[in-house]
Amino acid sequence: MLLAEGIAMLEITATMMGKSTTIHPTLIWDHNRQILIDTAHPGQLPLIREAAAQEGVLLEQITDIVLTHQDIDHIGSLPAVIEQADYAPRVWSSDIEKPYIEGRKRLIKITDEALANLDLMFPPETPAAFRTAFRKMLEHPPHANVTAQLLGGDKLDVCGGISVINTPGHTPGHISLYHHASQTLIAGDALLAENGKLAPPAPAATLDYGMALQSLKALADYPIQHVICYHGGLCSGQLNEQITQISDGAAV
């Protein structure tokens, strides 16, 4: 979905764990740079390529990959996107998330307890071979080198200007991005979208829920016309007010 010149929200839909799931990476581009923000689940390269092509962007020409955080639905196709690119793209993340994305530390949410309870997540009819492959993928997730660091407060003077906003809580080094030209916030998992309205991050998937809400206060200085939530998609209309209410712990 094209939001404005040079920015589009992608829709990647597939059946995961027996149910249809849609996630929303973002593309930002100009004549010199093509930036993909987050890389979907493992094995979803063809879906990303198709969605990018619908916006007139060739995934092979990606110059930069920005990762909002380490969760596997954000880094899952990272090695595949890098491998298929015509030239080695820069890979950006916060310094805190870097060792997890590079595979030097186990993904923070892939705990021994989570692995022990993994079978409870599958529908009863799930084939044993799939269960085994899924466990192996979690134990040895896709990884790639991070070649450039993003700090909160940084502004990349490309593609109409992109500011980096520290929004820890969902993970320790989670970042969000603000595209100045279109006044779009790319929230990653710092916010959810439900029926076209913003909602707080899911507590069960958020490491420090209080910090996650507090982090949203950093968004107050940005005039926001659109928010892209990785889970839930696009929100528009009175967004700054909605974010303030959520960060204060009020019902939206």
PDB file of N, CA, C and O in Angstrom, residues 6 28-35 61-64 90 92 156-159:
ATOM      1  N   GLY A   6       7.421   7.387  -2.365  1.00  0.00           N
ATOM      2  CA  GLY A   6       8.618   6.826  -1.760  1.00  0.00           C
ATOM      3  C   GLY A   6       8.426   6.096  -0.449  1.00  0.00           C
ATOM      4  O   GLY A   6       9.411   5.771   0.217  1.00  0.00           O
ATOM      5  N   ILE A  28      10.937   2.161   2.033  1.00  0.00           N
ATOM      6  CA  ILE A  28      11.149   3.595   1.813  1.00  0.00           C
ATOM      7  C   ILE A  28      12.228   3.713   0.743  1.00  0.00           C
ATOM      8  O   ILE A  28      13.262   3.041   0.826  1.00  0.00           O
ATOM      9  N   TRP A  29      12.011   4.582  -0.255  1.00  0.00           N
ATOM     10  CA  TRP A  29      12.976   4.642  -1.344  1.00  0.00           C
ATOM     11  C   TRP A  29      12.994   6.015  -2.004  1.00  0.00           C
ATOM     12  O   TRP A  29      12.076   6.814  -1.899  1.00  0.00           O
ATOM     13  N   ASP A  30      14.114   6.270  -2.681  1.00  0.00           N
ATOM     14  CA  ASP A  30      14.247   7.409  -3.591  1.00  0.00           C
ATOM     15  C   ASP A  30      15.127   6.955  -4.747  1.00  0.00           C
ATOM     16  O   ASP A  30      15.263   5.741  -4.981  1.00  0.00           O
ATOM     17  N   HIS A  31      15.728   7.905  -5.463  1.00  0.00           N
ATOM     18  CA  HIS A  31      16.517   7.525  -6.644  1.00  0.00           C
ATOM     19  C   HIS A  31      17.810   6.812  -6.268  1.00  0.00           C
ATOM     20  O   HIS A  31      18.394   6.109  -7.111  1.00  0.00           O
ATOM     21  N   ASN A  32      18.266   6.966  -5.042  1.00  0.00           N
ATOM     22  CA  ASN A  32      19.561   6.418  -4.656  1.00  0.00           C
ATOM     23  C   ASN A  32      19.488   5.278  -3.648  1.00  0.00           C
ATOM     24  O   ASN A  32      20.389   4.449  -3.606  1.00  0.00           O
ATOM     25  N   ARG A  33      18.441   5.240  -2.833  1.00  0.00           N
ATOM     26  CA  ARG A  33      18.375   4.252  -1.767  1.00  0.00           C
ATOM     27  C   ARG A  33      17.030   3.542  -1.777  1.00  0.00           C
ATOM     28  O   ARG A  33      15.984   4.160  -2.036  1.00  0.00           O
ATOM     29  N   GLN A  34      17.073   2.250  -1.496  1.00  0.00           N
ATOM     30  CA  GLN A  34      15.874   1.440  -1.331  1.00  0.00           C
ATOM     31  C   GLN A  34      16.020   0.726   0.012  1.00  0.00           C
ATOM     32  O   GLN A  34      16.904  -0.127   0.165  1.00  0.00           O
ATOM     33  N   ILE A  35      15.170   1.075   0.974  1.00  0.00           N
ATOM     34  CA  ILE A  35      15.314   0.620   2.358  1.00  0.00           C
ATOM     35  C   ILE A  35      14.150  -0.287   2.720  1.00  0.00           C
ATOM     36  O   ILE A  35      12.980   0.096   2.595  1.00  0.00           O
ATOM     37  N   GLN A  61      17.420  -4.820  -5.679  1.00  0.00           N
ATOM     38  CA  GLN A  61      18.114  -3.530  -5.643  1.00  0.00           C
ATOM     39  C   GLN A  61      18.080  -2.869  -4.262  1.00  0.00           C
ATOM     40  O   GLN A  61      18.453  -1.700  -4.122  1.00  0.00           O
ATOM     41  N   ILE A  62      17.670  -3.615  -3.243  1.00  0.00           N
ATOM     42  CA  ILE A  62      17.670  -3.086  -1.878  1.00  0.00           C
ATOM     43  C   ILE A  62      19.085  -2.670  -1.496  1.00  0.00           C
ATOM     44  O   ILE A  62      20.049  -3.426  -1.680  1.00  0.00           O
ATOM     45  N   THR A  63      19.214  -1.463  -0.966  1.00  0.00           N
ATOM     46  CA  THR A  63      20.519  -0.966  -0.536  1.00  0.00           C
ATOM     47  C   THR A  63      20.700  -1.033   0.974  1.00  0.00           C
ATOM     48  O   THR A  63      21.835  -1.059   1.465  1.00  0.00           O
ATOM     49  N   ASP A  64      19.585  -1.032   1.717  1.00  0.00           N
ATOM     50  CA  ASP A  64      19.645  -0.988   3.180  1.00  0.00           C
ATOM     51  C   ASP A  64      18.530  -1.832   3.768  1.00  0.00           C
ATOM     52  O   ASP A  64      17.401  -1.856   3.251  1.00  0.00           O
ATOM     53  N   ARG A  90      23.536  -2.628   3.286  1.00  0.00           N
ATOM     54  CA  ARG A  90      23.853  -2.331   4.675  1.00  0.00           C
ATOM     55  C   ARG A  90      22.733  -2.871   5.558  1.00  0.00           C
ATOM     56  O   ARG A  90      21.558  -2.771   5.210  1.00  0.00           O
ATOM     57  N   TRP A  92      21.165  -2.442   9.338  1.00  0.00           N
ATOM     58  CA  TRP A  92      21.154  -1.501  10.450  1.00  0.00           C
ATOM     59  C   TRP A  92      20.326  -2.053  11.606  1.00  0.00           C
ATOM     60  O   TRP A  92      19.274  -2.648  11.403  1.00  0.00           O
ATOM     61  N   LEU A 156      18.775  10.061   9.455  1.00  0.00           N
ATOM     62  CA  LEU A 156      19.380   9.697   8.178  1.00  0.00           C
ATOM     63  C   LEU A 156      18.850  10.650   7.124  1.00  0.00           C
ATOM     64  O   LEU A 156      17.644  10.721   6.890  1.00  0.00           O
ATOM     65  N   ASP A 157      19.747  11.381   6.487  1.00  0.00           N
ATOM     66  CA  ASP A 157      19.336  12.362   5.489  1.00  0.00           C
ATOM     67  C   ASP A 157      19.184  11.703   4.124  1.00  0.00           C
ATOM     68  O   ASP A 157      19.864  12.047   3.154  1.00  0.00           O
ATOM     69  N   VAL A 158      18.295  10.726   4.054  1.00  0.00           N
ATOM     70  CA  VAL A 158      17.996   9.995   2.826  1.00  0.00           C
ATOM     71  C   VAL A 158      16.487   9.835   2.732  1.00  0.00           C
ATOM     72  O   VAL A 158      15.776   9.884   3.742  1.00  0.00           O
ATOM     73  N   CYS A 159      15.990   9.676   1.524  1.00  0.00           N
ATOM     74  CA  CYS A 159      14.585   9.323   1.304  1.00  0.00           C
ATOM     75  C   CYS A 159      13.618  10.261   2.020  1.00  0.00           C
ATOM     76  O   CYS A 159      12.593   9.828   2.566  1.00  0.00           O
TER      77      CYS A 159
END
